[in-house]
Short mmCIF file of C-alpha atoms in Angstrom, two decimals:
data_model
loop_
_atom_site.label_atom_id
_atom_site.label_comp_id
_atom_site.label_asym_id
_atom_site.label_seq_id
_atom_site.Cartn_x
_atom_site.Cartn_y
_atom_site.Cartn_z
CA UNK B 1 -49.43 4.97 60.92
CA UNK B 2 -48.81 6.08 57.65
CA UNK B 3 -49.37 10.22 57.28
CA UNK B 4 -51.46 10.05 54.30
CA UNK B 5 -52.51 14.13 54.45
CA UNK B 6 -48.77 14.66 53.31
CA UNK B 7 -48.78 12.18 50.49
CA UNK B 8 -49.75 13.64 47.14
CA UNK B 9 -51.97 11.84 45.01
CA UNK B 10 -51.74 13.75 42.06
CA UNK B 11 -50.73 10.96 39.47
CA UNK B 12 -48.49 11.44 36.03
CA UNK B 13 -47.91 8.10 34.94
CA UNK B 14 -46.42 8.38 31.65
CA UNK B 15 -46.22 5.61 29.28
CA UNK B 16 -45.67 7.88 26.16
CA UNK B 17 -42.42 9.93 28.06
CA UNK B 18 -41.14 6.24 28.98
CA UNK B 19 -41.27 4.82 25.23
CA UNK B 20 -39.64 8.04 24.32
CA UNK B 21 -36.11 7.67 26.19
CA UNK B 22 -36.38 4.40 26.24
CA UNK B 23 -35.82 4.54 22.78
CA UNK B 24 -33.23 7.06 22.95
CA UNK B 25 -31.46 4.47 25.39
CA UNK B 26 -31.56 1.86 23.01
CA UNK B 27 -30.12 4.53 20.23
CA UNK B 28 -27.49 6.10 22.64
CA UNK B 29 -26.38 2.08 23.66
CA UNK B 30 -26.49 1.44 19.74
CA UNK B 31 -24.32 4.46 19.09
CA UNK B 32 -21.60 4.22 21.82
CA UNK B 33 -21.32 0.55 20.92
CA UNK B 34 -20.42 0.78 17.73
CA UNK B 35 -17.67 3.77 18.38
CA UNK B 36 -16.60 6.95 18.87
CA UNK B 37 -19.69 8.77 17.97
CA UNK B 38 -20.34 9.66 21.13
CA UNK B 39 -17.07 10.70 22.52
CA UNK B 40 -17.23 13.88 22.58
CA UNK B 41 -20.89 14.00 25.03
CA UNK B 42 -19.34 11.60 27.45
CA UNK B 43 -16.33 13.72 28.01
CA UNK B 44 -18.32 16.89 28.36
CA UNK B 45 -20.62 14.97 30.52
CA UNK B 46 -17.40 13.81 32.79
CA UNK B 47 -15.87 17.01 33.16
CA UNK B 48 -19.53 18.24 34.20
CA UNK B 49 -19.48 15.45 37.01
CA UNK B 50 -16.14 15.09 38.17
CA UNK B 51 -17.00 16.96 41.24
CA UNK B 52 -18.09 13.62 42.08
CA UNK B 53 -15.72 11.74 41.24
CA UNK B 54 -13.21 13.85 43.24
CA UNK B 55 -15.20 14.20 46.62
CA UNK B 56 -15.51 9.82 45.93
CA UNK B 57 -12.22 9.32 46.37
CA UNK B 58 -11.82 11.85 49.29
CA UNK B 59 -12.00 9.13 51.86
CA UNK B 60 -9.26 6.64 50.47
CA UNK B 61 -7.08 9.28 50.10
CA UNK B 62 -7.41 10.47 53.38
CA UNK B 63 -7.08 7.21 54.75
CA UNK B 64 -3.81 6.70 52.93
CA UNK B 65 -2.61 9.86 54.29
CA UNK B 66 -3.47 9.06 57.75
CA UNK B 67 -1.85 5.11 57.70
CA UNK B 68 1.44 7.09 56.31
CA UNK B 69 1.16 9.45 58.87
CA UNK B 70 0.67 7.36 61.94
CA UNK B 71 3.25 5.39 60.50
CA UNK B 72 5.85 7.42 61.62
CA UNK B 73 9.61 7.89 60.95
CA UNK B 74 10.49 5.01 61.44
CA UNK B 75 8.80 2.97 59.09
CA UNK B 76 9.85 4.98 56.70
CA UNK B 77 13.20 4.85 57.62
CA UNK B 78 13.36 1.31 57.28
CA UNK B 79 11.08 1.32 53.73
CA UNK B 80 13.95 3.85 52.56
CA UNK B 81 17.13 1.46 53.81
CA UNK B 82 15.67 -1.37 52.05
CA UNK B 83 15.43 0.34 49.03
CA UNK B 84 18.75 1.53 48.90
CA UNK B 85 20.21 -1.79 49.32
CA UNK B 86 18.17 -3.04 47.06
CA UNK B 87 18.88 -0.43 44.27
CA UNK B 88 22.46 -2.10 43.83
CA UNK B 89 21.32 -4.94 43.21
CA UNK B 90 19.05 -4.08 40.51
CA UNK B 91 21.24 -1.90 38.72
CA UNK B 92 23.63 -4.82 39.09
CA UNK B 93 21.11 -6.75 37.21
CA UNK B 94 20.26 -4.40 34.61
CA UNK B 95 23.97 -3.95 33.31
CA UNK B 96 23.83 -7.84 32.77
CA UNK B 97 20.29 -6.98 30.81
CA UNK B 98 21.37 -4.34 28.90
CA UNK B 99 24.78 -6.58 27.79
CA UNK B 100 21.82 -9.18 26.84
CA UNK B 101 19.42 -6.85 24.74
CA UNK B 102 22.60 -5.84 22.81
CA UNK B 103 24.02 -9.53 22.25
CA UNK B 104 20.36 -10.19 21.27
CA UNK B 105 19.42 -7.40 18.90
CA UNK B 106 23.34 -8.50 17.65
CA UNK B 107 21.87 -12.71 16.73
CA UNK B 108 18.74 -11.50 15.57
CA UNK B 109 20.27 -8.74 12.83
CA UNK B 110 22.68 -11.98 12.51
CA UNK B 111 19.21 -14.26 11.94
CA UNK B 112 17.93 -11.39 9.61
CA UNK B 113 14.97 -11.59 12.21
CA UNK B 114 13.01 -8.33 12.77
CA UNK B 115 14.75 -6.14 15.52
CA UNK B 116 12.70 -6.12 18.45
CA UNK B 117 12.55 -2.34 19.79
CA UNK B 118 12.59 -2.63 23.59
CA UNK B 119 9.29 -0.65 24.48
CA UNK B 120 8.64 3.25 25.81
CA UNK B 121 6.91 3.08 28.91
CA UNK B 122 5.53 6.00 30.85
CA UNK B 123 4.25 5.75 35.12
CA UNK B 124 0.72 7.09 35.01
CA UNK B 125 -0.68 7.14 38.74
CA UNK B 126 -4.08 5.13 39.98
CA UNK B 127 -6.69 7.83 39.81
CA UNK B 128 -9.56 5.77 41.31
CA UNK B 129 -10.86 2.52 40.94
CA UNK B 130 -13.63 2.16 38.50
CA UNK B 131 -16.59 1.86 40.43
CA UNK B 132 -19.52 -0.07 38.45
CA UNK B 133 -19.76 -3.11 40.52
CA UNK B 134 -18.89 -6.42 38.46
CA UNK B 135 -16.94 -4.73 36.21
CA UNK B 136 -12.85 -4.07 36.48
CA UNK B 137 -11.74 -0.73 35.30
CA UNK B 138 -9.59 1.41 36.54
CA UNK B 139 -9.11 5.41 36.13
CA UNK B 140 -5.21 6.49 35.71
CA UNK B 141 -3.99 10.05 35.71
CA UNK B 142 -2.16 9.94 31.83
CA UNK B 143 -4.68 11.09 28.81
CA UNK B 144 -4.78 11.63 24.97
CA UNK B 145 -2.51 14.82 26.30
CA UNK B 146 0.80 12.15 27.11
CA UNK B 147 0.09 10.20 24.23
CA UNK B 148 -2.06 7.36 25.28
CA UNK B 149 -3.85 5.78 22.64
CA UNK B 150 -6.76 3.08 22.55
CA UNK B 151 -6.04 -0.01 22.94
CA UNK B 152 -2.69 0.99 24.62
CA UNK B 153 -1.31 -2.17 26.53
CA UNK B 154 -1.10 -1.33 30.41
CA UNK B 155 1.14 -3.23 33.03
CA UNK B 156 2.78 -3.54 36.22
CA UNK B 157 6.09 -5.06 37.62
CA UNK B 158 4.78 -8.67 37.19
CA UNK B 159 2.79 -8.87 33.96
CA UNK B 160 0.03 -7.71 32.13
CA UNK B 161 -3.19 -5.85 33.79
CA UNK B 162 -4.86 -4.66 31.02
CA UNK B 163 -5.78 -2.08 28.17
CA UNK B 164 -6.80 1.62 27.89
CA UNK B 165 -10.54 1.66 26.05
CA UNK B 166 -11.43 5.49 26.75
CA UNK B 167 -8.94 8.23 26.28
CA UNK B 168 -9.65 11.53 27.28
CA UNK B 169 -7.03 14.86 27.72
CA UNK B 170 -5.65 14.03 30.84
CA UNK B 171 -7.32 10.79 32.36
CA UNK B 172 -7.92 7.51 30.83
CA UNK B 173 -9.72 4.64 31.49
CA UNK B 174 -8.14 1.17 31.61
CA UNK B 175 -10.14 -2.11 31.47
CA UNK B 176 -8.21 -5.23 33.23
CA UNK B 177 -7.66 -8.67 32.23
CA UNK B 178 -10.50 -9.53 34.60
CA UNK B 179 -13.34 -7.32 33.13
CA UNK B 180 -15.78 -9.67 31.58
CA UNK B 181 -15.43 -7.29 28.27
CA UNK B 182 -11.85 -8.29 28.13
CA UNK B 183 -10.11 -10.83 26.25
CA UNK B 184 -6.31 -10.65 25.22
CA UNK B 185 -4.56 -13.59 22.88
CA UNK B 186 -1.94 -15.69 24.89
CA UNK B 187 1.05 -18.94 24.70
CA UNK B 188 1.30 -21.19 27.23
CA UNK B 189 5.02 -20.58 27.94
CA UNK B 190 5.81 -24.28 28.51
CA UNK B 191 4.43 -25.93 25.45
CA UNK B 192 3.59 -23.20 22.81
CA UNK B 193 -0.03 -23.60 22.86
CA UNK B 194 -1.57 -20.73 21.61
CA UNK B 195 -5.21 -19.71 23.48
CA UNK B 196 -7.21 -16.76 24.85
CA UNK B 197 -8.05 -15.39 28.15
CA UNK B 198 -11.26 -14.02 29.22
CA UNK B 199 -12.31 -11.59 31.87
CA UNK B 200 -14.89 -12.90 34.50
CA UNK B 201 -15.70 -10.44 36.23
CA UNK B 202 -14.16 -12.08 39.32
CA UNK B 203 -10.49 -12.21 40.39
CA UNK B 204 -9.56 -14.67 38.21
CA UNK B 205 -9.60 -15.18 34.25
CA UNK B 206 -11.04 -18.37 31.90
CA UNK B 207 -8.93 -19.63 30.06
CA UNK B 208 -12.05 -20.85 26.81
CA UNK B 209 -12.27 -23.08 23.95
CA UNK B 210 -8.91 -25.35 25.03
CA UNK B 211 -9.83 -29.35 23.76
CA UNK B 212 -9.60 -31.94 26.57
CA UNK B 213 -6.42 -32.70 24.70
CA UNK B 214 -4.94 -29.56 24.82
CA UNK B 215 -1.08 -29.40 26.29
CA UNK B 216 -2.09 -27.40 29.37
CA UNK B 217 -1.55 -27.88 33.18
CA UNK B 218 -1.73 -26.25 36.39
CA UNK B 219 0.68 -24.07 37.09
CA UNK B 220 1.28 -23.47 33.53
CA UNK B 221 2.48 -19.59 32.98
CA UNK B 222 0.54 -18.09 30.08
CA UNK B 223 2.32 -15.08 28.17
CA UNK B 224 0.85 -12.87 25.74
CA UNK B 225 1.48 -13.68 22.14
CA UNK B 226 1.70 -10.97 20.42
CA UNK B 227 -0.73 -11.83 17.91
CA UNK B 228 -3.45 -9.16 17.29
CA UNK B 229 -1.04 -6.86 17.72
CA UNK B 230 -2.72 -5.34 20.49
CA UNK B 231 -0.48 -6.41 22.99
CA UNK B 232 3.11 -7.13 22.84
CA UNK B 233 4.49 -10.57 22.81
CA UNK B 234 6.13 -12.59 25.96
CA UNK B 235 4.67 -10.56 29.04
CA UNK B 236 3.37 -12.77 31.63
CA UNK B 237 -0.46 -12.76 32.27
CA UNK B 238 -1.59 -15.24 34.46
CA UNK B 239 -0.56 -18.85 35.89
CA UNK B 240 -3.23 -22.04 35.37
CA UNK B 241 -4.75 -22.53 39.08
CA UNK B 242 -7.47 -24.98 38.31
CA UNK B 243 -8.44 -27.25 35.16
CA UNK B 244 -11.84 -29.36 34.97
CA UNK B 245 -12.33 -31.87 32.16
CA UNK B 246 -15.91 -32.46 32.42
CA UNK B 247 -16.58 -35.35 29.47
CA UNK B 248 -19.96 -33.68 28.84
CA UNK B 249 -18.70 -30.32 27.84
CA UNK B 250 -17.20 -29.44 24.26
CA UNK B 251 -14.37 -27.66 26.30
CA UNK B 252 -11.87 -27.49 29.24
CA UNK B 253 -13.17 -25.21 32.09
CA UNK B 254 -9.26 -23.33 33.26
CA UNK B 255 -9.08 -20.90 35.51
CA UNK B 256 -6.16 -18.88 35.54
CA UNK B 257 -4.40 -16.17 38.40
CA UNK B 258 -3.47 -13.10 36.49
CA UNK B 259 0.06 -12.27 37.58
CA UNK B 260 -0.07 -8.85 37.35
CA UNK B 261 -1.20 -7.57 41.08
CA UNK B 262 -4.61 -5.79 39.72
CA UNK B 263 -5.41 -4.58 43.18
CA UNK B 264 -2.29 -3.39 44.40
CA UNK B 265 -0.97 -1.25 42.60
CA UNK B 266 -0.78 2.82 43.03
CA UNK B 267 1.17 3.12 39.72
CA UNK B 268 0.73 1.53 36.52
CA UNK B 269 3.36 1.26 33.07
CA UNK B 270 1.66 2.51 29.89
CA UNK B 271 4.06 0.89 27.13
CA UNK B 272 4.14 1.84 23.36
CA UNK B 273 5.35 -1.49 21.53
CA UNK B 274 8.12 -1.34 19.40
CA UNK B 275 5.82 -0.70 15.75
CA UNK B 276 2.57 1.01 17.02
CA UNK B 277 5.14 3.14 19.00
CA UNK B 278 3.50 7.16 19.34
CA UNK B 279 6.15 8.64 21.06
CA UNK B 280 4.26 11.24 24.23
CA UNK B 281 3.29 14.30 23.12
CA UNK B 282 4.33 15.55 26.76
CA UNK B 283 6.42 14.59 29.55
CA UNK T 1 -32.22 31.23 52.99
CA UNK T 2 -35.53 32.62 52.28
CA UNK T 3 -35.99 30.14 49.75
CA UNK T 4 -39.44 29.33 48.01
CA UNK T 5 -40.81 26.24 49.19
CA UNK T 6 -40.49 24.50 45.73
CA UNK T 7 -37.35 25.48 45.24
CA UNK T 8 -36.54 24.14 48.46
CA UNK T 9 -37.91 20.96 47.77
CA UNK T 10 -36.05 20.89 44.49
CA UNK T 11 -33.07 21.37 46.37
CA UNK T 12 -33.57 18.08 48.70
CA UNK T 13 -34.31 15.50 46.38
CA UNK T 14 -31.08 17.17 43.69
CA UNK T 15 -28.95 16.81 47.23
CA UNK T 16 -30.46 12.78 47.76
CA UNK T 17 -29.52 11.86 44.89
CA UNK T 18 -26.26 13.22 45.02
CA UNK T 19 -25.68 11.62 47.91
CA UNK T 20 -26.84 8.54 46.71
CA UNK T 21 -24.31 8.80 43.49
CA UNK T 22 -21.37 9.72 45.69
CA UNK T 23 -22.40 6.51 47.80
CA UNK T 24 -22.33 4.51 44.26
CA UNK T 25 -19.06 4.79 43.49
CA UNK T 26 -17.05 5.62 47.11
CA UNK T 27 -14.64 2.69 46.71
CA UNK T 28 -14.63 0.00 49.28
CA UNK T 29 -13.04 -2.81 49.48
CA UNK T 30 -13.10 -5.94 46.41
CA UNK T 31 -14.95 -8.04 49.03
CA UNK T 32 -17.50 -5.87 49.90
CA UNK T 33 -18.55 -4.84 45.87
CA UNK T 34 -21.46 -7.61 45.79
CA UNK T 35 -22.84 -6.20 49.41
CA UNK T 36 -23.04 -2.75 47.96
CA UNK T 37 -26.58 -1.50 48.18
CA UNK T 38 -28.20 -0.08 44.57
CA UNK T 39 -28.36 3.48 46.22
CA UNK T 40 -29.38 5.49 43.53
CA UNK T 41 -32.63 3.19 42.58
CA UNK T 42 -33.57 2.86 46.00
CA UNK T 43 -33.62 6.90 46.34
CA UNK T 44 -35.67 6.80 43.37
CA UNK T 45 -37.85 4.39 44.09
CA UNK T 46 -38.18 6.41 47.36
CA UNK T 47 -39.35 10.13 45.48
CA UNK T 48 -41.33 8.53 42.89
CA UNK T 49 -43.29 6.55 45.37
CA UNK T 50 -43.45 9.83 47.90
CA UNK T 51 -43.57 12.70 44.87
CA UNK T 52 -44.51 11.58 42.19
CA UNK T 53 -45.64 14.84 40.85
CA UNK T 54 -41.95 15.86 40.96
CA UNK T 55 -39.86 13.08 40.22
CA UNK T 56 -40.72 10.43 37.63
CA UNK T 57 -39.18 8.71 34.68
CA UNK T 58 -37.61 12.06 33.40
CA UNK T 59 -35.64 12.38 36.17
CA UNK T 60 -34.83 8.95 36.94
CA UNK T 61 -33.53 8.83 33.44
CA UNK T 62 -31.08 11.65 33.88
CA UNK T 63 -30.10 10.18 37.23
CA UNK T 64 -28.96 6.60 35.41
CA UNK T 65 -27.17 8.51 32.58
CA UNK T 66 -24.84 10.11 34.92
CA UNK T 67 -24.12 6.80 36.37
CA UNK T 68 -23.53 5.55 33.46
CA UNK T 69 -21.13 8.34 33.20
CA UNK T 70 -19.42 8.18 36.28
CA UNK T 71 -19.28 4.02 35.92
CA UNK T 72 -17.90 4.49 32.11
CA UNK T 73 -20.50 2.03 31.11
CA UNK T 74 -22.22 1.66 27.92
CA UNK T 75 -23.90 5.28 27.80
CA UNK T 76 -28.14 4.75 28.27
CA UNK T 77 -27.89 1.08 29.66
CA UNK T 78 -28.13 2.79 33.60
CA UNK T 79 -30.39 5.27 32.04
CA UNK T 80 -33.04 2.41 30.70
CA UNK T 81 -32.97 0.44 33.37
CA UNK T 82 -33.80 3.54 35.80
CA UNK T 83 -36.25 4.90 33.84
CA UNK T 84 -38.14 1.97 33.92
CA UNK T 85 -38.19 1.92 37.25
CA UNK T 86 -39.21 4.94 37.87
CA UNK T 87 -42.37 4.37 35.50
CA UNK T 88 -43.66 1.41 37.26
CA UNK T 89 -42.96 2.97 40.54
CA UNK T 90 -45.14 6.10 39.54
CA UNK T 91 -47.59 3.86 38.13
CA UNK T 92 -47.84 1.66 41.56
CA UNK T 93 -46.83 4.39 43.92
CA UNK T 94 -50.68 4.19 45.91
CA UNK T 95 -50.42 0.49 46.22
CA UNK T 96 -46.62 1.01 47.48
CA UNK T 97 -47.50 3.55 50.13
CA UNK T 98 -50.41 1.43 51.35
CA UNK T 99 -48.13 -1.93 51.86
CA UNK T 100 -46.41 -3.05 55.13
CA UNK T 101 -43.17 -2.32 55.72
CA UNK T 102 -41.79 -5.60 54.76
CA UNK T 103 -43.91 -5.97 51.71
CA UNK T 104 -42.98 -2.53 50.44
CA UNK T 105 -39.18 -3.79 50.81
CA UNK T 106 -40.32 -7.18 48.91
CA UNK T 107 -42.00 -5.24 46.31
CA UNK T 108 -38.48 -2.92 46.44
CA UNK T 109 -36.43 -6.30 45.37
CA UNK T 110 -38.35 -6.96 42.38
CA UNK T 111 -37.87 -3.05 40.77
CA UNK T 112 -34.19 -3.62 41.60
CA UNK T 113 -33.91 -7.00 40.45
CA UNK T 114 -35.90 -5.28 37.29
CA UNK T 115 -33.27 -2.93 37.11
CA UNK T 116 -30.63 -5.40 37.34
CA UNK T 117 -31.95 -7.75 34.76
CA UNK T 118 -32.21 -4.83 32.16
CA UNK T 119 -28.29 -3.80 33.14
CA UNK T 120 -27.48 -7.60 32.47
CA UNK T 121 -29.45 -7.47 29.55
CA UNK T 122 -27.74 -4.29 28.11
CA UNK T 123 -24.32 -6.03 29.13
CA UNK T 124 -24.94 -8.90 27.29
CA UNK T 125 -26.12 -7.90 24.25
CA UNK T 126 -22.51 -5.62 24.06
CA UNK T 127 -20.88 -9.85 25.46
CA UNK T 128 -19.41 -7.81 28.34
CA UNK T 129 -22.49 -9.84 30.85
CA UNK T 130 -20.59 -10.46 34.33
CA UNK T 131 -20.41 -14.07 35.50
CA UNK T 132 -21.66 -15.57 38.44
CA UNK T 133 -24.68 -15.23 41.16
CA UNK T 134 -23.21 -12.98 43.08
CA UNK T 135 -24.53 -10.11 40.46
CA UNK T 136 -27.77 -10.77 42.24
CA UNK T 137 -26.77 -9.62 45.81
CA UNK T 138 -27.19 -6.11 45.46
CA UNK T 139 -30.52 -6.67 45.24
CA UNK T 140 -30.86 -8.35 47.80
CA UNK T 141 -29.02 -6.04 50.25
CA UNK T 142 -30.91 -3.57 48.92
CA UNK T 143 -34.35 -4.75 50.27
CA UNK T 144 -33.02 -5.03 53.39
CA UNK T 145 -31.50 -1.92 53.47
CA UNK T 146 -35.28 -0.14 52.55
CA UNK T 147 -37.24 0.07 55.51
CA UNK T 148 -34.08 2.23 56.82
CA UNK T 149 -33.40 4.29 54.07
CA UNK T 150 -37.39 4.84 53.48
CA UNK T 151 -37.27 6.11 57.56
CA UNK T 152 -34.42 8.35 56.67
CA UNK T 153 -35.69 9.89 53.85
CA UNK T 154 -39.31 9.98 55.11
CA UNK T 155 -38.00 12.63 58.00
CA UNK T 156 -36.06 14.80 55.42
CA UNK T 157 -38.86 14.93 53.22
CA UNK T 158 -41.25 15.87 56.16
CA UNK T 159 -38.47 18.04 57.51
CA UNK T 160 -38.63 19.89 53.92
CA UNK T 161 -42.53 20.11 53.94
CA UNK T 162 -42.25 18.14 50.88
CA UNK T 163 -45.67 16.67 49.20
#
C-alpha cells in the first residue's frame, strides 16, 4: 500500500531551530504591536510578494469583466439613462445643501461656535479584499503618496466603513467597523447616548458596556461622535437590530447593522476632517 | 530543462506552496470564508511528513511569515503557529506515514487546530481574537479535504522522483 522505498527516513527534528524563531516570533509580534518599527520590512516584504497578490485577484476581475461583457448594450444603456435622470435631481438637491452649509456656517459664526469645515474627500478604488479569514480588511488603491494618513476615517455613500491602519506609497490598508480589532466611539442619534461599537468579526457590530437602563432601542441609528477625534462627528454607522437584557449579565448584549454597505462597494471616500485636514500631496 | 534532480525537487515543493498561498487568499465569497480549507498548513504538513530532510520548521516558518504578509496580520503570529507545526510534524512524520488514511486526516485536525489555537492565541493577546465557533471550521474542512490533497501531492512528488 504505502511505497515505503521512496520515503526517506533520514530524521532532523530540531527542537533547538524551533525555540530559536519561535522566539523571534514572539519578538517580531512584540515589535509590530507596539508600532512602526517594523514598517519598513513589511513593505519591502509586500512589494517582494505582490506577484501574489495580483495573480489572487485575477479571477474576480475577470469575472467582473465577463458579467459586464455579457451584459451587453443594453444594460448599459439603461444603467446610463437612469443616471442621467437621476443627476438632476441630485444637483437639485445639492443647491438646497450648499444654501444650508452657508446659512449654517452663517448661525454658528452667529453662536461664536467653532466653524465646522465641510471635509476633503478623495475616491480611492477597492484593490482586493483582505483575505485573512475572520478578519475584515480591505486593500484600496490610494497610499502615503495621495496623502492618506493612519487612522484616516474611510466611508461610503451611507455611513461609516472604517479606518486606514497601514499606509504604504500607493496602497493602503483599511480595517472595517466589523474587524474584531476595531472599535470607533458613537451617539445614539435619538437620545444622545454616548457608547462604542465593536468589530466581531461577523457582519454585524456589538454595541458593549450599555446598562440595562441605558436609552437604547431597536432600530436606533447610531452616529459617530466625534470624540477621539479619530473620526468625524454625525456620520451614520450602524442601526440597533437586536437587544438582549439577560438579568445575569453586568451588560446589554446589542447587535447593531453597520449602514455603510462593507461588501458592496468598488469605491470607497477617504475624508480629511475639518482640523486633522493634510491636504493630498497628489491628485 | 536539464535540471539537477535537487534542484528540481526544490522547484516542486517552492511551486506547492505557492499554489497553496495563492489558494489562501483568492477571494470567494463572505459565506464561504469559514469553509476555506488551511491550504498552506496542509501542504506543509504534507512535505514535512513526505521530506523531511528538505522541508522542516525553517521553511514552514518562512512560509507563515509571508502569510502573515499577504493577510497584513500581526507580523510572526502565522509564522509561530507554522513553525510549530512543522516541528511536530517532523518529529511524528514515521508514525504519520504508517497511519490509515482516516487517522492520518484525524491526526491532520489536531496540527491545524494547533495552528489555529496559537493564531487565536496571538490574536488575543493583541484583543483583536475573532468571535464565534465558526473560527473552528477550517479545521475541520481541512481534515476532510487531506486524504485528497495527500493523493494529489503524493503523484507530483513521485512524478518529481522526490525522496
Amino acid at each position: 500500500m504505502v511505497d515505503l522505498a521512496s520515503w526517506s527516513t533520514r530524521t532532523p527534528p530540531n527542537l533547538v531551530r524551533l525555540v530559536f524563531v519561535a522566539l523571534l516570533s514572539i519578538g517580531l509580534m512584540m515589535l509590530d504591536h507596539q508600532g512602526e518599527h517594523l514598517a519598513k520590512i513589511r513593505s519591502a516584504l509586500s512589494i517582494a510578494l505582490y506577484p501574489f497578490q495580483a495573480v489572487a485577484t485575477v479571477p474576480t476581475r475577470t469575472g467582473a469583466w465577463l458579467i459586464e461583457f455579457f451584459r451587453g448594450d443594453r444594460a448599459m444603456r439603461e444603467d446610463y439613462e437612469k443616471l442621467r435622470a437621476d443627476r438632476p435631481l441630485l444637483l437639485a438637491k445639492l443647491q438646497k445643501y450648499e444654501a444650508l452649509e452657508a446659512e449654517n456656517v452663517h448661525f454658528r459664526r452667529l453662536l461664536n461656535a467653532a466653524e465646522r469645515v465641510s471635509e476633503r474627500a478623495l475616491v480611492a478604488e477597492l484593490l482586493q479584499v483582505g483575505p485573512e479569514p475572520f478578519t475584515r480588511k480591505l486593500v484600496i488603491t490610494k497610499g502615503g503618496q495621495h496623502g492618506v494618513y493612519l487612522g484616516q476615517p474611510v466611508i461610503d455613500a451611507f455611513g461609516i466603513m472604517g479606518q486606514v491602519t497601514e499606509v504604504d506609497p500607493y496602497t493602503s490598508r483599511v480595517t472595517l467597523i466589523t474587524d474584531p480589532s476595531h472599535a470607533i466611539p458613537v451617539q445614539v442619534n435619538r437620545s444622545g447616548l454616548r457608547a462604542m461599537v465593536f468589530g466581531t468579526g461577523q457582519d454585524a457590530v456589538a454595541v458593549r458596556y450599555l446598562t440595562a437602563l441605558a436609552d437604547i432601542q431597536v432600530g436606533d441609528l447610531l452616529v459617530s461622535s466625534g470624540i477621539g477625534g479619530g473620526f468625524p462627528a454625525g456620520y451614520p454607522v450602524a442601526r440597533v437590530s437586536h437587544i438582549d437584557n439577560d438579568p445575569n449579565e453586568a451588560f446589554l448584549a446589542v447587535d447593531a447593522e453597520p449602514v455603510a454597505r462593507l461588501g458592496h462597494n468598488k469605491e470607497v471616500l477617504l475624508i480629511w476632517p475639518g482640523s486633522a485636514a493634510k491636504p493630498p500631496a497628489k491628485k | 530543462m536539464n535540471l539537477s534532480s535537487a534542484a528540481r525537487g526544490r522547484l516542486t515543493i517552492a511551486a506547492s506552496f505557492a499554489a497553496a498561498l495563492l489558494l489562501a487568499i483568492v477571494p470567494g465569497p463572505d459565506w464561504a470564508e469559514p469553509f476555506r480549507p488551511e491550504w498552506v498548513g496542509l501542504v506543509l504538513i504534507y512535505w514535512c511528513m513526505a521530506t523531511p530532510q528538505r522541508v522542516g520548521v525553517g521553511v514552514g516558518w518562512s512560509v507563515g511569515l509571508m502569510l502573515d504578509v499577504l493577510y497584513g496580520s500581526l507580523l510572526g503570529q502565522h509564522a509561530l503557529a507554522k513553525a510549530l507545526i512543522a516541528y511536530l510534524t517532523v518529529r511524528f512524520h514515521t508514525q504519520l506515514r504508517m497511519f490509515p488514511r482516516w487517522q492520518q486526516a484525524a491526526s491532520v485536525l489536531v496540527l491545524v487546530a494547533i495552528n489555529h489555537l496559537l493564531v487565536l492565541w496571538a490574536k488575543a493577546l493583541a484583543s483583536e481574537a475573532p468571535v464565534g465557533w465558526s473560527y473552528w471550521t477550517p479545521s475541520v474542512v481541512s481534515m476532510l479535504v487531506w486524504p485528497w490533497l495527500f493523493v494529489i501531492l503524493r503523484d507530483i512528488r513521485r512524478r518529481a522522483k522526490l525522496a
